[in-house]
PDB file of C-alpha atoms in Angstrom:
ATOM      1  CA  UNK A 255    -151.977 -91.973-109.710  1.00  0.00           C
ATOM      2  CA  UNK A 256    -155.312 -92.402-111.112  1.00  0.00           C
ATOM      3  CA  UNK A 257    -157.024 -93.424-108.022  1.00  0.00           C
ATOM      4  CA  UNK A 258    -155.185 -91.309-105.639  1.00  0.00           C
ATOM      5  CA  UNK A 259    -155.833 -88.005-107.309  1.00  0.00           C
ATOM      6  CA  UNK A 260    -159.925 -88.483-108.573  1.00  0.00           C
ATOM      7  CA  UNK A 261    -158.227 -89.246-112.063  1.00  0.00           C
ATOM      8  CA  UNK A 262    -161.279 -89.628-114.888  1.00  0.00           C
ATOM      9  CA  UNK A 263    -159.326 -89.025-117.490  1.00  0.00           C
ATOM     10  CA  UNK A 264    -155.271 -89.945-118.368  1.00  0.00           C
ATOM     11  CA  UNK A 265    -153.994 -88.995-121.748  1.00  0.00           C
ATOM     12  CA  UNK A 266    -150.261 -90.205-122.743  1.00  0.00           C
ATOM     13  CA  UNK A 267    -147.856 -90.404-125.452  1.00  0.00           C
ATOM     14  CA  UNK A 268    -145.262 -92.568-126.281  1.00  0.00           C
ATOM     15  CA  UNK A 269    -146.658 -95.664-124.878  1.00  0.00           C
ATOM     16  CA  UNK A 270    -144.763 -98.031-127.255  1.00  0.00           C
ATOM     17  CA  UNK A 271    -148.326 -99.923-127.141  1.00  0.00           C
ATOM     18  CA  UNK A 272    -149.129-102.142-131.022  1.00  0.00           C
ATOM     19  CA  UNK A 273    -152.617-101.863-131.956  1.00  0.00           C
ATOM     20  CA  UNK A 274    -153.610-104.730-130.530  1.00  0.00           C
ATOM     21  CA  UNK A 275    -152.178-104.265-127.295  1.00  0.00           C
ATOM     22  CA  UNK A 276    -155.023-102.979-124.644  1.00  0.00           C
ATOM     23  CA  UNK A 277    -154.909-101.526-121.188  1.00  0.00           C
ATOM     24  CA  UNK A 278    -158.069-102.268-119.448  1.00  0.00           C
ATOM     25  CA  UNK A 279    -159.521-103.099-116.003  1.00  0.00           C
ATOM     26  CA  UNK A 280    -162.419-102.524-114.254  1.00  0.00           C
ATOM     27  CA  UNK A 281    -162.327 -99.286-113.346  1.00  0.00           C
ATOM     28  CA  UNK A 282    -160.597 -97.760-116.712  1.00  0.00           C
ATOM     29  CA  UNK A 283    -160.534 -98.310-120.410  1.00  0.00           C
ATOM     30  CA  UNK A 284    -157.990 -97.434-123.034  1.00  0.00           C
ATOM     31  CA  UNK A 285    -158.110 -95.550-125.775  1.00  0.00           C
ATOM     32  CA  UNK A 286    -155.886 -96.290-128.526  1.00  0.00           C
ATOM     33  CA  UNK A 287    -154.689 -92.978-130.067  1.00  0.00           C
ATOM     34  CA  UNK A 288    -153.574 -92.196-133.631  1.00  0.00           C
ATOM     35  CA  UNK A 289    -149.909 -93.398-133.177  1.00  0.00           C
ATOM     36  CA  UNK A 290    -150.203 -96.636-132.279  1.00  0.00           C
ATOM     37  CA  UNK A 291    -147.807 -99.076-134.650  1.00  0.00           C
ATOM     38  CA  UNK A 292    -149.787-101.633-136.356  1.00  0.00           C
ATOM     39  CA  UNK A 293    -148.715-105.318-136.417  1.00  0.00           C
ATOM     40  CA  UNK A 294    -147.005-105.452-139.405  1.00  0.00           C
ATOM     41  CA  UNK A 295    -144.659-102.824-138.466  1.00  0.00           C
ATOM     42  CA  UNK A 296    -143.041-104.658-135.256  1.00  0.00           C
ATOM     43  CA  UNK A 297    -139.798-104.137-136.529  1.00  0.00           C
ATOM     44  CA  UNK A 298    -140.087-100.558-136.491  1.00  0.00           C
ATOM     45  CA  UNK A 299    -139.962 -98.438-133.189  1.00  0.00           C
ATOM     46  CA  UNK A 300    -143.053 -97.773-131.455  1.00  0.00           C
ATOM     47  CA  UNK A 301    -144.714 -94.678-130.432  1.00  0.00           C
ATOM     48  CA  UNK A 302    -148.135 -94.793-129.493  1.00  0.00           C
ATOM     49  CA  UNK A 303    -150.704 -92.102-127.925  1.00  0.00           C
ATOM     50  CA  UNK A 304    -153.320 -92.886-126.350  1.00  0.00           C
ATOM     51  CA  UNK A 305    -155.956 -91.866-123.242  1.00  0.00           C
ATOM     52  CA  UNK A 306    -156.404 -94.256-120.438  1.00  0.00           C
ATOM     53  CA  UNK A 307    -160.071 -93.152-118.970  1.00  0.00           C
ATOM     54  CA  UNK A 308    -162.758 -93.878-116.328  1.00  0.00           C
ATOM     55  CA  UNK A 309    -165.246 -97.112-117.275  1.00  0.00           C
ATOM     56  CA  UNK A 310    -168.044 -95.433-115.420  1.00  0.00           C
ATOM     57  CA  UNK A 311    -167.916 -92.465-118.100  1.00  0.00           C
ATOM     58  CA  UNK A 312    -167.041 -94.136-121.386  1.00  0.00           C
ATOM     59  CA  UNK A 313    -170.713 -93.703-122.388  1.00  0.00           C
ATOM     60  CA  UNK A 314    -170.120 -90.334-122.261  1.00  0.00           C
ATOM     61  CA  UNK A 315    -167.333 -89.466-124.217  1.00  0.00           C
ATOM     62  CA  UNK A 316    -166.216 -89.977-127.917  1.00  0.00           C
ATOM     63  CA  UNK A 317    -163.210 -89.930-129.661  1.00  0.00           C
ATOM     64  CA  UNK A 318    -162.905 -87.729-132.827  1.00  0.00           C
ATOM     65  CA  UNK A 319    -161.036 -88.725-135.821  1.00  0.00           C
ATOM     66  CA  UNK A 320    -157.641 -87.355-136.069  1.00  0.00           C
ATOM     67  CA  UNK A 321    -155.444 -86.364-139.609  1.00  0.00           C
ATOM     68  CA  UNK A 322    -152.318 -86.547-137.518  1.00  0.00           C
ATOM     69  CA  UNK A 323    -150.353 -89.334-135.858  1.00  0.00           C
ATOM     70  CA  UNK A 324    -149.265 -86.769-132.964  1.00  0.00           C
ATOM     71  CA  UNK A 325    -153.313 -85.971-131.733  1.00  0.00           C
ATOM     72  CA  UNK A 326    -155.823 -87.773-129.783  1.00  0.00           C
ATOM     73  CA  UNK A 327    -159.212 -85.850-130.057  1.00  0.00           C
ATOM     74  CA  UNK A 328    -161.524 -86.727-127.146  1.00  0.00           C
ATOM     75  CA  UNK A 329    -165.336 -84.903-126.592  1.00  0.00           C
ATOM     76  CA  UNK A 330    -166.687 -85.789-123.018  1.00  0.00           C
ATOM     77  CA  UNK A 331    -170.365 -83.949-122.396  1.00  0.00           C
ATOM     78  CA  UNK A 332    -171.414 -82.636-118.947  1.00  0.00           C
ATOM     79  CA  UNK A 333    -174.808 -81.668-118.560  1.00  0.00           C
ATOM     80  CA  UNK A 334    -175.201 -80.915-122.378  1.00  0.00           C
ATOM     81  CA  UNK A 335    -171.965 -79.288-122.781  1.00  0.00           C
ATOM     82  CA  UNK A 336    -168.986 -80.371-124.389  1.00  0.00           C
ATOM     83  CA  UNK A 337    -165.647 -80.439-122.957  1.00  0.00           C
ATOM     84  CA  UNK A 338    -162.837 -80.777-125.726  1.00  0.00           C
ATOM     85  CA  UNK A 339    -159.432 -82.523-124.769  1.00  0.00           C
ATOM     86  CA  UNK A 340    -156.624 -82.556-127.342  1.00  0.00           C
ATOM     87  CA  UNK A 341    -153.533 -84.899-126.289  1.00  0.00           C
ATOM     88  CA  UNK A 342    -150.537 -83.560-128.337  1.00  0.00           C
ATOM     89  CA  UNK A 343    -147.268 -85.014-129.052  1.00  0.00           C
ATOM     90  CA  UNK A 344    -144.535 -83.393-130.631  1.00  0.00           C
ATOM     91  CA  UNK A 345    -141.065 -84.988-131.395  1.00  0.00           C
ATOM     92  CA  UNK A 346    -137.754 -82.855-130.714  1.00  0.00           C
ATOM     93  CA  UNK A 347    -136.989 -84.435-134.201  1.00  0.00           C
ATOM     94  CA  UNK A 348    -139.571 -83.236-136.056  1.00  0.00           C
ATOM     95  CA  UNK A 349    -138.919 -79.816-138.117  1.00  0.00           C
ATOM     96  CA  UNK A 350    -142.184 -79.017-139.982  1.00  0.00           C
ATOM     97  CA  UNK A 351    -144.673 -78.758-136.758  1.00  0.00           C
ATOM     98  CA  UNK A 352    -147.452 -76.838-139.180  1.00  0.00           C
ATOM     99  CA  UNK A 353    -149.274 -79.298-139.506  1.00  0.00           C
ATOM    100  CA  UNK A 354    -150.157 -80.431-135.666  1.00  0.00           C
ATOM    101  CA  UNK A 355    -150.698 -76.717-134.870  1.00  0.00           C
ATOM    102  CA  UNK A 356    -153.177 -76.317-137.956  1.00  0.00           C
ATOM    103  CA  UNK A 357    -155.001 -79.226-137.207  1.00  0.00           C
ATOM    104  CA  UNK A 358    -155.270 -78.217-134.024  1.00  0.00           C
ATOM    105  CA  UNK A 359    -156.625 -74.733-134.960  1.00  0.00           C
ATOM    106  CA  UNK A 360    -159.079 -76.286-137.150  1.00  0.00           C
ATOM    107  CA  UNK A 361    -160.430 -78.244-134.592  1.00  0.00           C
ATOM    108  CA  UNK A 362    -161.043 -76.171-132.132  1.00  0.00           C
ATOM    109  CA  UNK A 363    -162.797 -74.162-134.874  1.00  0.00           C
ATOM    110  CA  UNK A 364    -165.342 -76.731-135.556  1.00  0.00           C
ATOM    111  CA  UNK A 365    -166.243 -77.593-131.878  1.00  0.00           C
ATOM    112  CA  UNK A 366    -167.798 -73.679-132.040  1.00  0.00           C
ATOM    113  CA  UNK A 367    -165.792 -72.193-128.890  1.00  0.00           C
ATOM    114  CA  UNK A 368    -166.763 -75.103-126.276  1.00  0.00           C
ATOM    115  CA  UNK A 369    -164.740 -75.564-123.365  1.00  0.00           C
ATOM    116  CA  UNK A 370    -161.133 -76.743-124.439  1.00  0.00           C
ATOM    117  CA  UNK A 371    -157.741 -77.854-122.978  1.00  0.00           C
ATOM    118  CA  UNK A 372    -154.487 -78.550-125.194  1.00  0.00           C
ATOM    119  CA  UNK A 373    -151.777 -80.547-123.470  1.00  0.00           C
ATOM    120  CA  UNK A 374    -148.741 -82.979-123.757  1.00  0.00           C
ATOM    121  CA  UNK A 375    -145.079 -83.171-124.033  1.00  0.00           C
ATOM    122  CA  UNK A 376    -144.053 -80.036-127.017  1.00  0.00           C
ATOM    123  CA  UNK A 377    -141.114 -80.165-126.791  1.00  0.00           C
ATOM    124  CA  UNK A 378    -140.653 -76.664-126.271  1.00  0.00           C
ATOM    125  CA  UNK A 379    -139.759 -74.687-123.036  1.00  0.00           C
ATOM    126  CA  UNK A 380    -141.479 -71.561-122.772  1.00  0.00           C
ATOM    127  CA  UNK A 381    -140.654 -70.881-119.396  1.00  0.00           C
ATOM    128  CA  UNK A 382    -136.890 -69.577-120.641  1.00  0.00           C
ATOM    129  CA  UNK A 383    -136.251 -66.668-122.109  1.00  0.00           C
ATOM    130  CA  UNK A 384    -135.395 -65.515-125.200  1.00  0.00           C
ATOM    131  CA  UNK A 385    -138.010 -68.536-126.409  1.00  0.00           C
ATOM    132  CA  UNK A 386    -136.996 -71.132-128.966  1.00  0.00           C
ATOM    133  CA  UNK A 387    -138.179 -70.641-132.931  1.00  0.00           C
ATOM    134  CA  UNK A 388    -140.448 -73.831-131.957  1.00  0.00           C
ATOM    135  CA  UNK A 389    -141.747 -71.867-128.218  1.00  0.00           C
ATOM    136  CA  UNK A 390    -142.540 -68.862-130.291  1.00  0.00           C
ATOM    137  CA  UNK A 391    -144.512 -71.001-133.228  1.00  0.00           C
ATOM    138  CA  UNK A 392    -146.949 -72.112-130.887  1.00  0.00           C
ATOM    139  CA  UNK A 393    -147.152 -70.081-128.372  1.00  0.00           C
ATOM    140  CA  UNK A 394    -148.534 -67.523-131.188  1.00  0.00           C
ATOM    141  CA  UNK A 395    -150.675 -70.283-132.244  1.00  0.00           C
ATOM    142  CA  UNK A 396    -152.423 -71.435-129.509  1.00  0.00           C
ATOM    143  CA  UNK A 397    -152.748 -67.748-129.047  1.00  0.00           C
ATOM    144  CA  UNK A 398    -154.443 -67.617-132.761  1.00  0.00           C
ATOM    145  CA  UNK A 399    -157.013 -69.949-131.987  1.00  0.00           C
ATOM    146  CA  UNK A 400    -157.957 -68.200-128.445  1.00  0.00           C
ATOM    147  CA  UNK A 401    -156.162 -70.193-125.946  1.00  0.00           C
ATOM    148  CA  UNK A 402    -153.857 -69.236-123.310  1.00  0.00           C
ATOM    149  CA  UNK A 403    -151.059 -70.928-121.347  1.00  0.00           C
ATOM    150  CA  UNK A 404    -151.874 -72.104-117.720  1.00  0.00           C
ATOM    151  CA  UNK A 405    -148.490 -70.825-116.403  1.00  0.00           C
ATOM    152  CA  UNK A 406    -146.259 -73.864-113.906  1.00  0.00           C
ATOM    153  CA  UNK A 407    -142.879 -72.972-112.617  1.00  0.00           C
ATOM    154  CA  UNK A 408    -142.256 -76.924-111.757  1.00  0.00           C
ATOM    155  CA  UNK A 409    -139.973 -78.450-114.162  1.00  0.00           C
ATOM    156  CA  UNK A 410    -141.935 -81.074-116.138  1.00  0.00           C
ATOM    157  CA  UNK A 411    -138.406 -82.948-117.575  1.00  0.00           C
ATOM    158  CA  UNK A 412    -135.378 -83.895-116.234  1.00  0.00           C
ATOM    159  CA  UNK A 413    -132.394 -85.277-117.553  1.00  0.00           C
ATOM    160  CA  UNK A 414    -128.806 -86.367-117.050  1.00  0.00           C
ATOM    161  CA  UNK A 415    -126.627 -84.679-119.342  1.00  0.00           C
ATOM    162  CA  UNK A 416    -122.056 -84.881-119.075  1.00  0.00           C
ATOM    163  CA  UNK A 417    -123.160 -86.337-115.762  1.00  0.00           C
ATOM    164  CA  UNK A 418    -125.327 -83.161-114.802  1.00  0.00           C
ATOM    165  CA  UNK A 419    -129.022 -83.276-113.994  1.00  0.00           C
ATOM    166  CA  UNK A 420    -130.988 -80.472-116.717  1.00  0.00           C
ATOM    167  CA  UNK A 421    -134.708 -79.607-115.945  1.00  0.00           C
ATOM    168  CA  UNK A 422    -136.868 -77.933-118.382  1.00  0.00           C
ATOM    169  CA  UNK A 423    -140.305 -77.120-118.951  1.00  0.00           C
ATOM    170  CA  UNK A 424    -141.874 -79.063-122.482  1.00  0.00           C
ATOM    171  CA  UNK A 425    -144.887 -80.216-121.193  1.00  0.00           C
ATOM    172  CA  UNK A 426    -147.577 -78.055-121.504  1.00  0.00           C
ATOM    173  CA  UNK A 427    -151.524 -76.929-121.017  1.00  0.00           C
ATOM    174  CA  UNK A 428    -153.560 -74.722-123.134  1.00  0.00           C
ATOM    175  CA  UNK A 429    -157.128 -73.489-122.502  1.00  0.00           C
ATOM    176  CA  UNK A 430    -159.425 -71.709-123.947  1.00  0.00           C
ATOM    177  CA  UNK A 431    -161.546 -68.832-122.538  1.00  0.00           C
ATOM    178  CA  UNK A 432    -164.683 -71.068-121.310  1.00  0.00           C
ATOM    179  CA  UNK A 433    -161.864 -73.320-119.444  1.00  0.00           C
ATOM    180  CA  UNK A 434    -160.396 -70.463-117.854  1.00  0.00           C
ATOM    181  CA  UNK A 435    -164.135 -69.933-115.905  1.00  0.00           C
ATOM    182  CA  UNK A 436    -164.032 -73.233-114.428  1.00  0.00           C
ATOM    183  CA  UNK A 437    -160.907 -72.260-111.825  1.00  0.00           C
ATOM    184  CA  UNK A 438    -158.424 -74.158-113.666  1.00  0.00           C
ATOM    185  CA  UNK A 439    -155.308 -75.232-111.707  1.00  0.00           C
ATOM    186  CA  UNK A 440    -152.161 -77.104-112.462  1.00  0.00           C
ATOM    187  CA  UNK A 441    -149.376 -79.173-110.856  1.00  0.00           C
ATOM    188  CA  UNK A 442    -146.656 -81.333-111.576  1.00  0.00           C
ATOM    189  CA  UNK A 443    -146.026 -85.191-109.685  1.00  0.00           C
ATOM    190  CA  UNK A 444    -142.598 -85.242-109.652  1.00  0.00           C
ATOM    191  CA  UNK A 445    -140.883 -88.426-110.988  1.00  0.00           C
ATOM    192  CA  UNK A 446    -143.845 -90.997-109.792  1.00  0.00           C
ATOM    193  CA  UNK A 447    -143.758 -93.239-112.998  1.00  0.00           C
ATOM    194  CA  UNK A 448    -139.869 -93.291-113.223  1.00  0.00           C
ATOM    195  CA  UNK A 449    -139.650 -91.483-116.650  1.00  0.00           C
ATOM    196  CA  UNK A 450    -138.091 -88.244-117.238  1.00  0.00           C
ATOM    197  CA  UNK A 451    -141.139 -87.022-117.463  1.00  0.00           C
ATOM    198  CA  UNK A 452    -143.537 -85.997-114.499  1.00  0.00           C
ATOM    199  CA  UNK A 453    -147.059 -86.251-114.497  1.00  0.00           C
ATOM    200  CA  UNK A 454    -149.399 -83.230-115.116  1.00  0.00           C
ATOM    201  CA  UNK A 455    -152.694 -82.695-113.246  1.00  0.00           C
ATOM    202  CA  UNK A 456    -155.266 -80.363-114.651  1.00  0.00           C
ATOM    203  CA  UNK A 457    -157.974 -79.592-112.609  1.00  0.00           C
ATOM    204  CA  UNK A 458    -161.272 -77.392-113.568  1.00  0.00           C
ATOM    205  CA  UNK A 459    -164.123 -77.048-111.194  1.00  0.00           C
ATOM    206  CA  UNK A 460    -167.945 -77.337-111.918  1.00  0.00           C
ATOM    207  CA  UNK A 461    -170.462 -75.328-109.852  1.00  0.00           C
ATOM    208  CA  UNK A 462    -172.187 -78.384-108.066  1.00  0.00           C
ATOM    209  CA  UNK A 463    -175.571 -79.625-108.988  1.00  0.00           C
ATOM    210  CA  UNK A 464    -174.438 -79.446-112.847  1.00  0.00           C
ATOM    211  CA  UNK A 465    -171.558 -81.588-112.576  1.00  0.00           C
ATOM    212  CA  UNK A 466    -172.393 -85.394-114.251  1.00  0.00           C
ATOM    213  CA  UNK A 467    -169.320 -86.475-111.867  1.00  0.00           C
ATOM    214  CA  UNK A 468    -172.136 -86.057-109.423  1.00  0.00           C
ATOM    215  CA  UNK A 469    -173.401 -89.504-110.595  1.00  0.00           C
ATOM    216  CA  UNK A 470    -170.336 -90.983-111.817  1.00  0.00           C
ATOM    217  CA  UNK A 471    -167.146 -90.217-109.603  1.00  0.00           C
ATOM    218  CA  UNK A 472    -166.299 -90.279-105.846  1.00  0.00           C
ATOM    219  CA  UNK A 473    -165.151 -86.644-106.701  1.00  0.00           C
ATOM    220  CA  UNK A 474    -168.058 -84.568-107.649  1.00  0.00           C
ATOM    221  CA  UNK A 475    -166.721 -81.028-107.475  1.00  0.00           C
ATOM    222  CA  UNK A 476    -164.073 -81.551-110.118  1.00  0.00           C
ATOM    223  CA  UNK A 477    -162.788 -83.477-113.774  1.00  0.00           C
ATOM    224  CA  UNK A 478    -158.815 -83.625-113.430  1.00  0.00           C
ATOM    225  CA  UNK A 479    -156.938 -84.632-116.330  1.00  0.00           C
ATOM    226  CA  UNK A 480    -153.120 -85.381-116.412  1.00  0.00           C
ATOM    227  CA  UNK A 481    -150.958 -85.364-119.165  1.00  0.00           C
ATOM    228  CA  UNK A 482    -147.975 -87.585-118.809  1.00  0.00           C
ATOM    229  CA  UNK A 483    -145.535 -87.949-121.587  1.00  0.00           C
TER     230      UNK A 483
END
């Protein structure tokens, strides 16, 4: 998927990776996210985020430290400007979801309005209405801290339930206002990776001539960044 699509960056969640478990060859390197079960804990079940990302711009990007297990903070720079990509992941079990969306408010805060995008597997459809308690919660705060939803209408989920197939919509991207210059666009790789999940690919456009891809990608007009849960 990756190399097909101009992939530089891959950002996942439950990878059931241990700490000192690594995915690397020679064209990527991963980054171990928040989540990922230490050694000692092997008999408990694994989660694990983490971003999977392109070698040839490693030197340019840098992973912020994160106060909760469900976000993986990652700052690449082009041309002097920061591009801020949060990799969220929140379980259907979890009740108190405060936390995630405050710390996600908070840092957005601190990067001073650079360009942003929010994404990963919420757990909440907000493509059916009325919306969920959970839809609602962040939809108004994402909203809060100035980003908006890029809209799909491809199910991102899909699965088997009384022996009938369910699709729904939990996995979703946020932007902020600077993102939404950059011709953002969205679409969903249906069932590629066998999970019932589908890959997301997020696309936003630099004017040429200011794009660093220029010097380190195949694919200079654009950085594409899929979300897969």
């Amino acid at each position: 998927i990756m190399h097909s699509n101009g992939v530089v960056l891959m950002a996942l969640s439950e990878t059931h990776l241990y700490y000192e478990e690594v995915v690397t060859t020679k064209s990527y390197k991963w980054i171990r996210g928040p989540e990922c079960q230490p050694v000692r804990y092997r008999h408990r079940p694994p989660g694990g985020m983490g971003s999977v990302i392109q070698q040839k711009i490693l030197k340019h990007s840098t992973s912020l430290p994160s106060n909760c297990l469900y976000l993986q903070k990652i700052v690449l720079t082009i041309n002097g400007n920061k591009l801020l990509v949060l990799s969220v992941y929140i379980p259907s079990e979890l009740r108190d979801i405060m936390h995630i969306l405050n710390e996600i408010t908070s840092t957005i805060a601190q990067m001073n309005q650079d360009t942003c995008i929010v994404g990963g597997d919420w757990n909440a459809d907000m493509t059916n209405l009325p919306l969920s308690p959970r839809a609602r919660l962040i939809r108004e705060s994402m909203y809060e801290s100035g980003l908006t939803l890029l809209e799909q209408r491809t199910p991102t989920r899909r699965q088997q339930v009384n022996k009938r197939w369910q699709e729904s919509t939990i996995d979703l991207i946020f932007i902020n206002q600077k993102a939404s210059t950059l011709s953002p666009g969205v679409r969903v790789l249906w069932d590629q990776l066998g999970s019932d999940h589908s890959p997301i690919i997020t696309t936003l456009t630099i004017p040429k001539g200011r794009n660093l891809l220029n010097k380190v990608s195949k694919n200079p007009n654009r950085w594409v960044f899929p979300l897969e849960p």
